Tab-separated table of C-alpha atoms in Angstrom:
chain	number	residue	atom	x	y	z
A	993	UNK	CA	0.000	0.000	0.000
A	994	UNK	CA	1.102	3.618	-0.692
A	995	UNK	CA	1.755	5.436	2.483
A	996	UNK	CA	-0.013	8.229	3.500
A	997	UNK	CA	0.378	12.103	3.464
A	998	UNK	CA	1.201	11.959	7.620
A	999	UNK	CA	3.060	8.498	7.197
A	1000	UNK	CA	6.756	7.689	6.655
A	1001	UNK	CA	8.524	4.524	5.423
A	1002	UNK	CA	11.785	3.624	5.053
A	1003	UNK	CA	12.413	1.151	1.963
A	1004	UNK	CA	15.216	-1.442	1.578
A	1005	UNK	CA	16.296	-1.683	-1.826
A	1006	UNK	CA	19.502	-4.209	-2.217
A	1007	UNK	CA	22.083	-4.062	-5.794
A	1008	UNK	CA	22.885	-7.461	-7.268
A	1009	UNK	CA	25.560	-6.543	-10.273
A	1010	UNK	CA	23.908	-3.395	-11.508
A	1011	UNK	CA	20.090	-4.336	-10.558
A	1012	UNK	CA	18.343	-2.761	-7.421
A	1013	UNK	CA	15.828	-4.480	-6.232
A	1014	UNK	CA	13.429	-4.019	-3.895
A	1015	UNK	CA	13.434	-5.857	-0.277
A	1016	UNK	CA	11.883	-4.522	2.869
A	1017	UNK	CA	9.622	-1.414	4.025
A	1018	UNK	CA	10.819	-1.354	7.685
A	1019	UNK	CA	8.109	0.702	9.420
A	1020	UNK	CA	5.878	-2.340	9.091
A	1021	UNK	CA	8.620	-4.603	10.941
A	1022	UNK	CA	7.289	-2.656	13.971
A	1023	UNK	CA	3.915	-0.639	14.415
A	1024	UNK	CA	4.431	2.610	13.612
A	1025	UNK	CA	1.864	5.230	14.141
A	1026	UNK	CA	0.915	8.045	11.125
A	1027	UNK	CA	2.662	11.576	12.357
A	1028	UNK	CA	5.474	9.882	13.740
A	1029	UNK	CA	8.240	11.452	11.826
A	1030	UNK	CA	9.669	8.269	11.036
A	1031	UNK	CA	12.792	7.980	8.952
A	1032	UNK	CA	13.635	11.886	9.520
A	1033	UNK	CA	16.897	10.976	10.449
A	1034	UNK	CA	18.703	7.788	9.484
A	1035	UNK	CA	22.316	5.979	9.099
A	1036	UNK	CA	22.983	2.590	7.528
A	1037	UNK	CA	26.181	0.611	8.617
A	1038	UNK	CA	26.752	-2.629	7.065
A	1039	UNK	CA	23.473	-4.653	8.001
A	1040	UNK	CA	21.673	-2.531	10.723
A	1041	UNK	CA	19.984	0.914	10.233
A	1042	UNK	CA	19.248	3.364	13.016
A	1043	UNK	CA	16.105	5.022	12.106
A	1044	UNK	CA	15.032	9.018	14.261
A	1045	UNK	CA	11.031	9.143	14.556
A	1046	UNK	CA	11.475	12.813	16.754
A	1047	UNK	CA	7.764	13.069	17.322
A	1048	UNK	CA	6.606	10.182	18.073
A	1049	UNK	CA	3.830	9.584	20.942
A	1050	UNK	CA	4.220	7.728	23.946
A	1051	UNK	CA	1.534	6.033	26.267
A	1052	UNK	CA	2.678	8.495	28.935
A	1053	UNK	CA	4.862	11.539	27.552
A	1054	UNK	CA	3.646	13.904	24.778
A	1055	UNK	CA	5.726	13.420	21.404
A	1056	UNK	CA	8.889	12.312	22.940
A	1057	UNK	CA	10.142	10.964	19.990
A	1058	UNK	CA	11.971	7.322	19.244
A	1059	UNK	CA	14.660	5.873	17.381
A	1060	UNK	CA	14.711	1.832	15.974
A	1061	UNK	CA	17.475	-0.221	14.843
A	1062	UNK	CA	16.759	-2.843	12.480
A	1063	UNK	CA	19.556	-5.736	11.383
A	1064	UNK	CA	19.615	-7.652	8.224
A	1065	UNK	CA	20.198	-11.507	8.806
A	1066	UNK	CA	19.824	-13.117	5.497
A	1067	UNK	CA	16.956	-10.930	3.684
A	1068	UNK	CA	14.990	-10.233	7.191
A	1069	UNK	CA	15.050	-7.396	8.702
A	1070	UNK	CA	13.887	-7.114	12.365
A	1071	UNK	CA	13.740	-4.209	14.628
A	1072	UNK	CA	14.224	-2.913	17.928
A	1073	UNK	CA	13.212	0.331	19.706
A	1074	UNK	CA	16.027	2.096	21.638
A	1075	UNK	CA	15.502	2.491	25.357
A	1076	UNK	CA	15.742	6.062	26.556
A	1077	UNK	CA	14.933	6.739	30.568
A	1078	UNK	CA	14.500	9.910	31.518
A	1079	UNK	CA	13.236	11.569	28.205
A	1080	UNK	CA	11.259	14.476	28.511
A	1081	UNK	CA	7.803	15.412	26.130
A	1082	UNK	CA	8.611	16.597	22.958
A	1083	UNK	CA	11.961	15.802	22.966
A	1084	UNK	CA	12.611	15.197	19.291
A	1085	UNK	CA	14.593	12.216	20.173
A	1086	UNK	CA	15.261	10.365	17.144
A	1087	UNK	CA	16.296	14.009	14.911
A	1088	UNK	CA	19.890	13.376	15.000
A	1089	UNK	CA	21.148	9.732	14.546
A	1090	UNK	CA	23.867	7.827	14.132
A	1091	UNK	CA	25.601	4.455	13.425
A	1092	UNK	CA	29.162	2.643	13.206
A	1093	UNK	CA	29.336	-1.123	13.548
A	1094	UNK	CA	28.459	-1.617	17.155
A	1095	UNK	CA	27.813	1.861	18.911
A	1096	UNK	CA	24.960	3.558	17.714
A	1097	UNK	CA	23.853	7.559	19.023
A	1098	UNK	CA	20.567	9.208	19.423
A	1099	UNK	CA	20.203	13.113	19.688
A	1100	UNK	CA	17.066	14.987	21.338
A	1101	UNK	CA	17.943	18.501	21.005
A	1102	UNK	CA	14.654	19.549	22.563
A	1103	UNK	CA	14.985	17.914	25.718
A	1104	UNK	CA	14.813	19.492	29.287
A	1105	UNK	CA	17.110	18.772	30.925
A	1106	UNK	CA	18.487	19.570	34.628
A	1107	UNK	CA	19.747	22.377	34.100
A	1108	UNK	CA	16.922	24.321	32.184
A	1109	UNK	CA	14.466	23.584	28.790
A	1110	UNK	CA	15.738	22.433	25.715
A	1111	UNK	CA	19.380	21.877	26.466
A	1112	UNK	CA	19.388	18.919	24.602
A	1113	UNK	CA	20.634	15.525	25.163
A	1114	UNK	CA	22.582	12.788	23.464
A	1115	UNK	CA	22.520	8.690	23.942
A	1116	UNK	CA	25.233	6.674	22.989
A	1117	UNK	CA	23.993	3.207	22.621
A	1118	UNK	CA	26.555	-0.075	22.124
A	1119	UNK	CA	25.547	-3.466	20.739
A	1120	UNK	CA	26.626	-6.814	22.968
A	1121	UNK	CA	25.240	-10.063	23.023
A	1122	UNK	CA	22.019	-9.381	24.767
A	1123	UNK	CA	21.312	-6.412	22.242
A	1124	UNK	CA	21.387	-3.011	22.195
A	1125	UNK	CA	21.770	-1.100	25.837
A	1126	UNK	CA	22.480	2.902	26.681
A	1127	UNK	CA	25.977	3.306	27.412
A	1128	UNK	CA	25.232	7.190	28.315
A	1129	UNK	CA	23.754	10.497	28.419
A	1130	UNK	CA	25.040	13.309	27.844
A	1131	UNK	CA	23.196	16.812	28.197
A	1132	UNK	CA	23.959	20.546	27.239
A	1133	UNK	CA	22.802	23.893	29.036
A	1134	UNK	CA	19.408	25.973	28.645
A	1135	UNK	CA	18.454	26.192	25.024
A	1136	UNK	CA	21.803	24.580	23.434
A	1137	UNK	CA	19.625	22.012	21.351
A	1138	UNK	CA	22.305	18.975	21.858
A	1139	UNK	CA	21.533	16.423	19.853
A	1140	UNK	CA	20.195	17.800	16.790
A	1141	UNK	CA	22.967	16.153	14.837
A	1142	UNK	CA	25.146	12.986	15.866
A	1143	UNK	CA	27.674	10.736	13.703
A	1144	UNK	CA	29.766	7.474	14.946
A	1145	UNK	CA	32.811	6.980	13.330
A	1146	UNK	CA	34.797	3.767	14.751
A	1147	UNK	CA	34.837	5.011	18.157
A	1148	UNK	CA	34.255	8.244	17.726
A	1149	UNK	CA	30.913	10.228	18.407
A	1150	UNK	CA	30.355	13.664	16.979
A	1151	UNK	CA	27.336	15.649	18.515
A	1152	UNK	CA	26.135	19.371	17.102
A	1153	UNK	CA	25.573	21.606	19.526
A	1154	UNK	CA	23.746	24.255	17.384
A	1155	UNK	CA	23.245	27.100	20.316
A	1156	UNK	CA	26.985	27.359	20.806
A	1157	UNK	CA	27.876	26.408	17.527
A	1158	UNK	CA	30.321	23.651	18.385
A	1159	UNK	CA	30.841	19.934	17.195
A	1160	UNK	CA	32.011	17.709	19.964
A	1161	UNK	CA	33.713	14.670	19.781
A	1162	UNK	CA	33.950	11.801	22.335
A	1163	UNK	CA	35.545	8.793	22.955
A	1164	UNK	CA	35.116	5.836	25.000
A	1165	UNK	CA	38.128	5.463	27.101
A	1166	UNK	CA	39.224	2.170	28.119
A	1167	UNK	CA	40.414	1.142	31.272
C-alpha cells in the first residue's frame, strides 16, 4: 500500500551486479503510528539501520520521539526500539542519529534537561550479546539544542551543539 500524506517509510532496496531491487519497508517490521516522523533521520552501517522518529507519541509523555534499529540476517530485517529513561515530552529524540558497527547515538535537542528547557541531550547506545543497551547520556545547558545532529565513526561520536555552535567529539576510554 502507498503510504499516506502523515506516514513515513523507510524502503530497503539491495544491488545485485547493476540491478536494485526491492526488499523490505521497515516501518511495518514494527507498528508505527501516522505523524510519527519516522525515517527523519537515518544511518545505515553494514546490516543494521538506526532510524530518528522525533515526534513520536508515547503512552505516557507527549511526542517524545523514538529511534529503531533494524539488522539484516539473510533478507529479514527485524527491529528494535532504543531504550531512553529519563526523556522528557517533545523531545525530538530520534532528529539526530547515528551508526558505526556496534555503537549507535541518538540526539534529542529539545529535551529538558536539569539544568533548564531544551538543552538537549545525546545517547550513545553499544551493541553486545544481549542487544542493544544505553551506554550514556550526555546533556547541554538551557536552550543549546544537543543532539540535533550525531555521527559514529569507529569510536568516535560527533554531537552538534547548534546554540553554541560547536561539534564535539567523544571517545570511549578504556580502562
Amino acid at each position: 500500500d502507498p503510504p499516506t500524506s502523515t506516514e513515513r517509510r523507510v524502503a530497503v532496496s539491495v544491488r545485485s551486479g547493476v540491478t536494485w531491487s526491492w526488499q523490505a519497508e521497515l516501518a511495518r517490521t514494527i507498528a508505527m503510528p501516522e505523524g510519527s516522523g519516522f525515517g527523519h533521520a537515518l544511518k545505515l552501517s553494514g546490516d543494521r539501520v538506526i532510524v530518528g522518529a522525533p515526534v513520536l507519541e508515547s503512552s505516557d509523555i507527549v511526542h517524545p520521539g523514538a529511534a529503531f534499529i533494524y539488522e539484516r540476517v539473510g533478507g529479514t530485517w527485524t527491529g528494535v526500539r532504543l531504550p531512553a529513561p529519563g526523556v522528557t515530552p517533545d523531545a525530538a529524540l530520534g532528529r539526530g542519529v547515528g551508526l558505526s558497527g556496534t555503537v549507535a547515538c541518538v540526539g534529542a535537542p529539545s529535551e529538558d534537561t536539569g539544568d533548564g528547557p531544551s538543552g538537549g541531550a545525546l545517547r550513545i547506545y553499544t551493541r553486545g550479546a544481549a542487544g542493544w543497551s544505553l551506554q550514556q547520556r550526555v546533556v547541554a545547558g538551557v536552550f543549546d539544542g544537543l543532539g540535533y545532529a550525531c555521527a559514529v565513526d569507529g569510536d568516535a561520536v560527533f554531537v552538534l551543539n547548534p546554540g553554541s555552535r560547536v561539534v564535539y567529539v567523544m571517545r570511549q576510554v578504556q580502562g
